[in-house]
Coordinates of C-alpha atoms in Angstrom, one line a residue:
M224 CA 59.0 -33.2 14.2
K225 CA 60.9 -30.4 15.9
L226 CA 64.3 -32.1 14.9
T227 CA 63.1 -32.3 11.3
K228 CA 62.2 -28.6 11.2
A229 CA 65.5 -27.7 12.9
Y230 CA 67.4 -29.7 10.3
Q231 CA 65.5 -28.0 7.5
A232 CA 66.2 -24.6 8.9
L233 CA 69.9 -25.4 8.9
T234 CA 70.2 -27.1 5.5
D235 CA 67.5 -25.6 3.3
E236 CA 68.0 -22.0 2.2
E237 CA 64.3 -21.2 1.8
S238 CA 63.4 -22.8 5.2
R239 CA 66.2 -20.7 6.7
R240 CA 64.8 -17.5 5.2
N241 CA 61.3 -18.3 6.5
F242 CA 62.7 -19.0 9.9
E243 CA 64.6 -15.8 10.0
K244 CA 61.6 -13.8 8.7
Y245 CA 58.6 -15.5 10.3
G246 CA 60.1 -17.6 13.0
N247 CA 58.8 -20.7 11.3
P248 CA 60.6 -22.8 8.7
D249 CA 57.2 -23.5 7.0
G250 CA 56.5 -19.8 6.4
P251 CA 53.8 -17.5 7.8
G252 CA 51.2 -19.4 9.8
A253 CA 48.6 -16.7 10.2
M254 CA 46.0 -15.8 7.5
S255 CA 45.8 -12.2 6.4
F256 CA 43.1 -10.4 4.4
G257 CA 43.2 -7.1 2.5
I258 CA 41.0 -4.9 0.3
A259 CA 42.2 -4.0 -3.2
L260 CA 41.8 -0.2 -3.6
P261 CA 42.9 2.0 -6.4
S262 CA 46.2 3.7 -5.6
Y263 CA 44.8 7.2 -6.0
I264 CA 42.5 6.6 -3.1
V265 CA 45.3 6.0 -0.6
E266 CA 47.6 8.6 -2.0
K267 CA 48.4 11.3 0.4
E268 CA 47.6 14.2 -1.9
N269 CA 44.0 12.9 -2.5
S270 CA 43.1 12.3 1.2
V271 CA 41.1 15.6 1.4
W272 CA 38.9 14.6 -1.6
V273 CA 38.4 11.1 -0.3
L274 CA 37.3 12.4 3.1
G275 CA 35.0 14.9 1.4
L276 CA 33.4 12.2 -0.6
Y277 CA 32.8 10.1 2.5
A278 CA 31.3 13.0 4.3
L279 CA 29.0 13.8 1.4
V280 CA 27.7 10.3 1.1
F281 CA 27.4 9.3 4.7
M282 CA 26.5 12.7 6.3
V283 CA 24.4 14.3 3.6
A284 CA 23.1 11.9 0.9
L285 CA 22.3 8.9 3.2
P286 CA 20.4 10.9 5.9
T287 CA 18.5 12.8 3.2
A288 CA 17.4 9.6 1.5
V289 CA 16.4 8.0 4.9
G290 CA 14.5 11.2 5.8
M291 CA 12.6 11.3 2.6
W292 CA 11.7 7.7 2.9
W293 CA 10.5 8.2 6.5
Y294 CA 8.5 11.3 5.6
K295 CA 6.6 9.4 2.9
S296 CA 6.2 6.3 5.1
I297 CA 4.6 8.1 8.1
R298 CA 1.9 9.5 5.8
Y299 CA 0.5 6.2 4.8
T300 CA -1.0 3.1 6.4
G301 CA 0.1 -0.5 5.5
D302 CA -2.2 -0.5 2.5
K303 CA -0.8 2.8 1.2
V304 CA -3.9 4.9 2.3
L305 CA -3.2 8.4 3.5
L306 CA -3.6 9.1 7.2
E307 CA -5.3 12.4 6.3
T308 CA -7.9 10.3 4.4
I309 CA -8.5 8.1 7.5
N310 CA -9.0 11.2 9.7
F311 CA -11.4 12.5 7.0
Y312 CA -13.4 9.2 7.2
Y313 CA -13.5 9.4 11.0
A314 CA -14.9 12.9 10.9
F315 CA -17.6 12.3 8.4
F316 CA -18.8 9.0 10.0
Q317 CA -19.2 10.9 13.3
I318 CA -21.1 13.6 11.5
T319 CA -23.4 11.1 9.7
P320 CA -23.7 7.9 11.8
H321 CA -26.5 6.7 9.6
M322 CA -25.0 6.9 6.1
A323 CA -26.9 6.0 2.9
L324 CA -25.2 4.4 -0.1
K325 CA -25.2 7.7 -2.0
R326 CA -23.5 9.4 0.9
V327 CA -20.9 6.6 1.1
L328 CA -20.2 7.2 -2.6
M329 CA -19.7 10.9 -2.0
I330 CA -17.3 10.2 0.9
L331 CA -15.4 7.7 -1.2
G332 CA -15.0 10.1 -4.1
A333 CA -13.7 12.8 -1.8
S334 CA -10.8 10.7 -0.6
L335 CA -7.6 12.7 -0.6
E336 CA -5.9 10.0 -2.7
F337 CA -7.7 11.7 -5.7
D338 CA -6.4 15.2 -4.8
R339 CA -3.3 16.5 -6.6
R340 CA -2.2 18.3 -3.5
F341 CA -1.8 15.0 -1.5
N342 CA -1.0 12.6 -4.3
S343 CA 1.5 13.5 -7.0
E344 CA 0.3 10.6 -9.2
I345 CA -2.9 12.5 -9.9
I346 CA -2.8 14.4 -13.2
E347 CA -4.8 17.6 -13.7
R348 CA -5.4 18.2 -17.4
P349 CA -6.8 21.3 -19.1
S350 CA -9.2 19.0 -21.0
D351 CA -10.9 18.1 -17.7
E352 CA -12.6 21.6 -17.8
I353 CA -14.5 20.4 -20.8
E354 CA -14.8 16.6 -20.5
V355 CA -15.8 16.4 -16.8
P356 CA -18.8 18.8 -17.1
Q357 CA -20.0 16.8 -20.1
L358 CA -19.9 13.6 -18.0
I359 CA -21.6 15.3 -15.1
R360 CA -24.5 16.3 -17.4
Q361 CA -25.1 12.6 -18.2
I362 CA -25.5 11.8 -14.5
P363 CA -28.3 13.7 -12.8
N364 CA -28.5 14.1 -9.1
L365 CA -24.7 13.6 -8.7
G366 CA -24.7 16.0 -5.8
E367 CA -22.2 18.4 -7.3
K368 CA -24.0 21.3 -5.6
N369 CA -23.3 20.0 -2.1
R370 CA -21.5 22.7 -0.2
E371 CA -19.7 20.5 2.4
R372 CA -15.9 20.5 2.2
P373 CA -14.4 18.7 0.4
L374 CA -17.4 17.2 -1.3
Y375 CA -17.8 20.2 -3.6
H376 CA -14.1 20.4 -4.7
K377 CA -13.3 19.7 -8.3
Y378 CA -11.3 16.6 -7.6
S379 CA -14.1 15.1 -5.5
I380 CA -16.8 15.7 -8.1
K381 CA -14.6 14.3 -10.9
A382 CA -13.9 11.1 -8.9
R383 CA -17.5 10.7 -7.9
A384 CA -18.6 11.1 -11.6
L385 CA -16.1 8.5 -12.7
I386 CA -17.3 6.1 -10.0
Y387 CA -20.9 6.6 -11.1
A388 CA -19.9 6.0 -14.7
H389 CA -18.0 2.8 -13.8
L390 CA -21.0 1.4 -11.9
S391 CA -23.4 2.5 -14.7
N392 CA -21.2 0.8 -17.4
M393 CA -21.0 4.0 -19.4
Q394 CA -18.7 4.2 -22.4
L395 CA -16.1 7.0 -21.8
T396 CA -15.1 8.6 -25.1
S397 CA -12.0 10.2 -23.7
E398 CA -8.9 8.2 -23.2
T399 CA -7.7 10.5 -20.4
L400 CA -11.0 10.0 -18.4
E401 CA -10.7 6.2 -19.0
A402 CA -7.2 6.2 -17.5
D403 CA -8.4 8.3 -14.5
R404 CA -11.3 5.8 -14.0
M405 CA -9.0 2.8 -14.0
Y406 CA -6.8 4.6 -11.4
I407 CA -9.7 5.4 -9.2
V408 CA -11.2 1.9 -9.4
K409 CA -7.9 0.3 -8.4
K410 CA -7.7 2.5 -5.3
C411 CA -11.4 2.0 -4.2
P412 CA -11.1 -1.5 -2.6
Y413 CA -8.3 -0.3 -0.3
L414 CA -10.2 2.8 0.6
L415 CA -13.3 0.8 1.4
Q416 CA -11.4 -1.5 3.6
E417 CA -10.1 1.4 5.6
M418 CA -13.7 2.6 5.9
V419 CA -14.7 -0.7 7.4
T420 CA -11.8 -0.5 9.8
C421 CA -12.8 3.1 10.8
I422 CA -16.4 2.1 11.4
S423 CA -15.5 -1.0 13.4
Q424 CA -13.2 1.1 15.7
L425 CA -15.9 3.8 16.1
I426 CA -18.4 1.2 17.1
L427 CA -16.1 -0.2 19.7
L428 CA -15.3 3.3 21.0
A429 CA -19.1 4.1 21.2
Y430 CA -19.7 1.0 23.3
A431 CA -16.9 2.1 25.5
Q432 CA -18.5 5.5 25.7
R433 CA -15.4 7.2 24.2
V434 CA -17.3 8.8 21.3
P435 CA -20.8 10.3 21.6
R436 CA -22.6 8.6 18.7
L437 CA -22.9 5.0 17.7
I438 CA -22.5 4.2 14.0
H439 CA -25.6 2.4 12.5
I440 CA -25.1 -1.1 11.2
E441 CA -26.7 0.1 7.9
T442 CA -23.7 2.3 7.3
L443 CA -21.3 -0.6 7.6
E444 CA -23.5 -2.7 5.3
N445 CA -23.5 0.0 2.7
V446 CA -19.8 0.3 2.8
M447 CA -19.3 -3.4 2.5
K448 CA -21.9 -3.6 -0.3
L449 CA -20.1 -1.0 -2.3
C450 CA -16.9 -3.0 -2.6
P451 CA -18.3 -5.9 -4.8
M452 CA -20.2 -3.2 -6.8
I453 CA -16.9 -1.6 -7.6
V454 CA -15.2 -4.9 -8.5
Q455 CA -18.1 -6.1 -10.7
G456 CA -18.6 -2.6 -12.2
M457 CA -22.4 -2.6 -11.8
W458 CA -25.1 -1.5 -9.3
D459 CA -26.3 -4.1 -6.8
F460 CA -29.8 -4.2 -8.2
K461 CA -28.7 -5.1 -11.7
N462 CA -28.8 -8.7 -13.1
P463 CA -25.5 -10.5 -12.4
L464 CA -25.6 -11.9 -15.9
L465 CA -24.7 -8.4 -17.1
Q466 CA -21.2 -9.0 -15.9
L467 CA -20.7 -11.2 -19.0
P468 CA -19.2 -9.5 -22.1
Y469 CA -21.5 -8.7 -25.0
V470 CA -24.6 -9.2 -22.7
T471 CA -26.8 -6.2 -22.4
D472 CA -30.3 -5.5 -20.9
D473 CA -31.9 -6.4 -24.2
H474 CA -30.3 -9.9 -24.1
L475 CA -31.6 -10.9 -20.7
K476 CA -34.9 -12.1 -22.2
H477 CA -32.9 -15.0 -23.7
F478 CA -32.0 -16.3 -20.2
I479 CA -35.5 -16.4 -18.8
C480 CA -38.2 -18.1 -20.8
K481 CA -40.5 -21.2 -20.7
K482 CA -37.7 -23.6 -21.2
R483 CA -35.2 -22.1 -18.9
Y484 CA -34.9 -19.8 -15.9
I485 CA -31.3 -18.6 -15.5
K486 CA -30.8 -16.0 -12.8
S487 CA -27.1 -16.4 -11.8
L488 CA -23.7 -16.9 -13.3
Q489 CA -23.4 -20.3 -11.6
Q490 CA -26.5 -21.6 -13.2
F491 CA -25.3 -20.4 -16.6
A492 CA -21.9 -22.1 -16.1
Q493 CA -23.5 -25.4 -15.1
M494 CA -25.4 -25.7 -18.4
K495 CA -24.2 -28.1 -21.0
N496 CA -22.2 -26.4 -23.8
E497 CA -24.9 -26.9 -26.4
E498 CA -27.6 -25.5 -24.3
R499 CA -25.4 -22.6 -23.2
R500 CA -24.5 -21.8 -26.8
S501 CA -28.2 -21.8 -27.8
V502 CA -29.0 -19.2 -25.1
V503 CA -26.4 -16.8 -26.4
K504 CA -27.0 -17.4 -30.1
F505 CA -26.8 -13.7 -30.6
M506 CA -23.0 -14.0 -30.2
N507 CA -20.7 -15.2 -32.9
D508 CA -18.1 -17.9 -32.2
E509 CA -15.3 -15.4 -31.4
Q510 CA -17.6 -13.5 -28.9
Y511 CA -18.8 -16.8 -27.4
S512 CA -15.1 -17.8 -26.8
D513 CA -14.4 -14.5 -25.2
M514 CA -17.4 -14.8 -23.0
L515 CA -16.4 -18.3 -21.8
K516 CA -12.9 -17.1 -20.9
V517 CA -14.4 -14.3 -18.8
L518 CA -17.0 -16.7 -17.2
G519 CA -14.4 -19.4 -16.5
N520 CA -12.0 -16.9 -14.7
M521 CA -14.7 -15.6 -12.4
P522 CA -14.5 -16.8 -8.8
Y523 CA -16.7 -19.6 -7.5
V524 CA -16.7 -19.5 -3.7
D525 CA -17.7 -22.5 -1.6
L526 CA -18.4 -21.8 2.1
H527 CA -18.5 -24.6 4.6
V528 CA -19.7 -23.8 8.1
Q529 CA -19.2 -26.3 11.0
P530 CA -20.5 -25.3 14.4
E531 CA -19.4 -27.5 17.3
V532 CA -18.9 -27.6 21.1
I533 CA -15.2 -28.4 21.6
D534 CA -14.2 -30.7 24.5
D535 CA -17.6 -32.1 24.8
E536 CA -18.8 -35.7 24.2
A537 CA -21.7 -34.5 22.0
T538 CA -20.1 -31.8 19.9
T539 CA -23.3 -31.1 17.9
E540 CA -25.6 -30.7 20.9
Y541 CA -25.9 -27.1 22.0
T542 CA -27.0 -26.3 25.5
A543 CA -27.5 -23.1 27.4
G544 CA -24.3 -21.5 28.4
A545 CA -22.2 -23.7 26.1
I546 CA -19.3 -22.1 24.1
I547 CA -19.9 -22.8 20.5
T548 CA -17.0 -22.7 18.1
V549 CA -17.8 -22.0 14.4
T550 CA -15.3 -23.1 11.9
C551 CA -15.7 -21.5 8.4
T552 CA -13.8 -22.9 5.5
L553 CA -13.8 -20.7 2.4
M554 CA -12.6 -22.2 -0.9
R555 CA -12.2 -20.1 -4.0
K556 CA -12.1 -21.8 -7.3
P557 CA -12.5 -20.6 -10.9
M558 CA -16.0 -20.8 -12.3
S559 CA -14.7 -23.2 -15.0
V560 CA -15.1 -26.1 -12.5
L561 CA -18.9 -25.7 -12.9
F562 CA -18.9 -26.0 -16.7
G563 CA -21.4 -28.7 -17.6
D564 CA -21.7 -30.0 -14.0
D565 CA -25.3 -29.8 -12.8
T566 CA -24.6 -31.9 -9.7
I567 CA -23.4 -29.0 -7.6
K568 CA -26.2 -27.3 -5.8
V569 CA -25.7 -23.5 -6.1
Q570 CA -27.5 -21.0 -3.9
F571 CA -27.9 -17.4 -4.9
L572 CA -29.7 -14.3 -3.9
E573 CA -32.6 -12.9 -5.7
P574 CA -31.5 -9.9 -7.8
S575 CA -33.3 -6.6 -7.3
K576 CA -35.6 -5.3 -9.9
E577 CA -33.9 -3.6 -12.7
G578 CA -34.4 -0.1 -13.9
E579 CA -34.9 1.1 -17.5
G580 CA -34.4 4.4 -19.4
E581 CA -31.9 7.2 -19.1
I582 CA -29.2 7.5 -16.4
E583 CA -31.3 8.8 -13.5
E584 CA -30.9 8.6 -9.8
E585 CA -33.4 9.2 -7.0
E586 CA -32.9 8.8 -3.4
K587 CA -35.6 6.8 -1.7
P588 CA -36.9 7.3 1.8
N589 CA -34.6 4.6 3.1
G590 CA -31.6 6.3 1.6
T591 CA -30.9 3.9 -1.3
I592 CA -30.3 5.2 -4.8
T593 CA -31.6 3.8 -8.0
P594 CA -29.5 5.0 -11.0
V595 CA -30.6 3.7 -14.4
V596 CA -28.3 3.2 -17.4
N597 CA -28.8 4.5 -20.9
K598 CA -28.6 1.3 -23.0
E599 CA -27.1 3.1 -25.9
K600 CA -24.0 4.1 -23.8
Q601 CA -23.3 0.6 -22.4
Q602 CA -19.9 -0.8 -23.4
T603 CA -19.6 -4.3 -24.7
H604 CA -17.1 -5.7 -22.2
R605 CA -17.4 -5.3 -18.5
P606 CA -14.8 -2.8 -17.1
G607 CA -11.6 -4.5 -16.1
F608 CA -12.0 -7.7 -18.1
I609 CA -9.2 -8.5 -20.6
V610 CA -9.9 -11.5 -22.8

């Protein structure tokens, strides 16, 4: 092979040039890479401008962008909840270890996510000076005269009034208030989750004698109970059938009579289509179709619990001192799987007694509140449902 290359280098002109230039008759053997740049970048007279541009991008713009991102990131938790809000929760749960539902609603409405000073997404409109007082007058005992900071601030009272209006299924005539209500409702589940986390940590710290006061379990129950109330858009004592579109308090009499006793959405879904249609005969065909869409998209949760003693011959026999492992399997399906299927046994809780009359609210000795909805101001569709 070497003799062949030597012969080519002596007889072939191109091979001779390659040998003289690269030391190899075959040409260059190494692979080279390059970057194609415009000629004006590498020109000598433009070197100052190029260096200035590099300095501006990498020494000014990039550190500024990273700093702004970091400043915003350290203000929030993983669920985008302000750290100032969490500190506010810690303080008030320590002040009031036994917190009633009304008090939880006040704390939720005072979250700093609804304050323009801490959240630039909040819009303060001149029309709020007229529309918010009108809304407050429709909700007695809202607690707007409370003098605790920040419970008496304007943003707190507005957010609290919109939460009450959401739970009472009130029709908001103002588009701006409706937009604010939707924004607040979307934030509430994340805020309530942070409340649960705060209470859990305070309970652990109390048992470790790191904080002076132990949070009552009723406080945790009220916080957890408020989350489904926000999602469903109704008070916990109201009939669950009111979550269906076009169903109002006046229509509940059609669900309970001598022939039928329907007290839950699951029971209503399991009815045969003809029977279900006869119950809601006050709806036209289009309304009935909308109602079925909403009902079919509601969640049906099946919980299977299996307690056992692992690494034991008799896994279902529980003796003193045995370590019992409980496996919970939670399956979420659409309610449409129950349509016409009466073979599935559904368990449900008894709904509380409903109120009647104007929107009123009174605090009972145990701390619960019983607001009542004005039927004339109920909206046809439940909040948040799009059919």
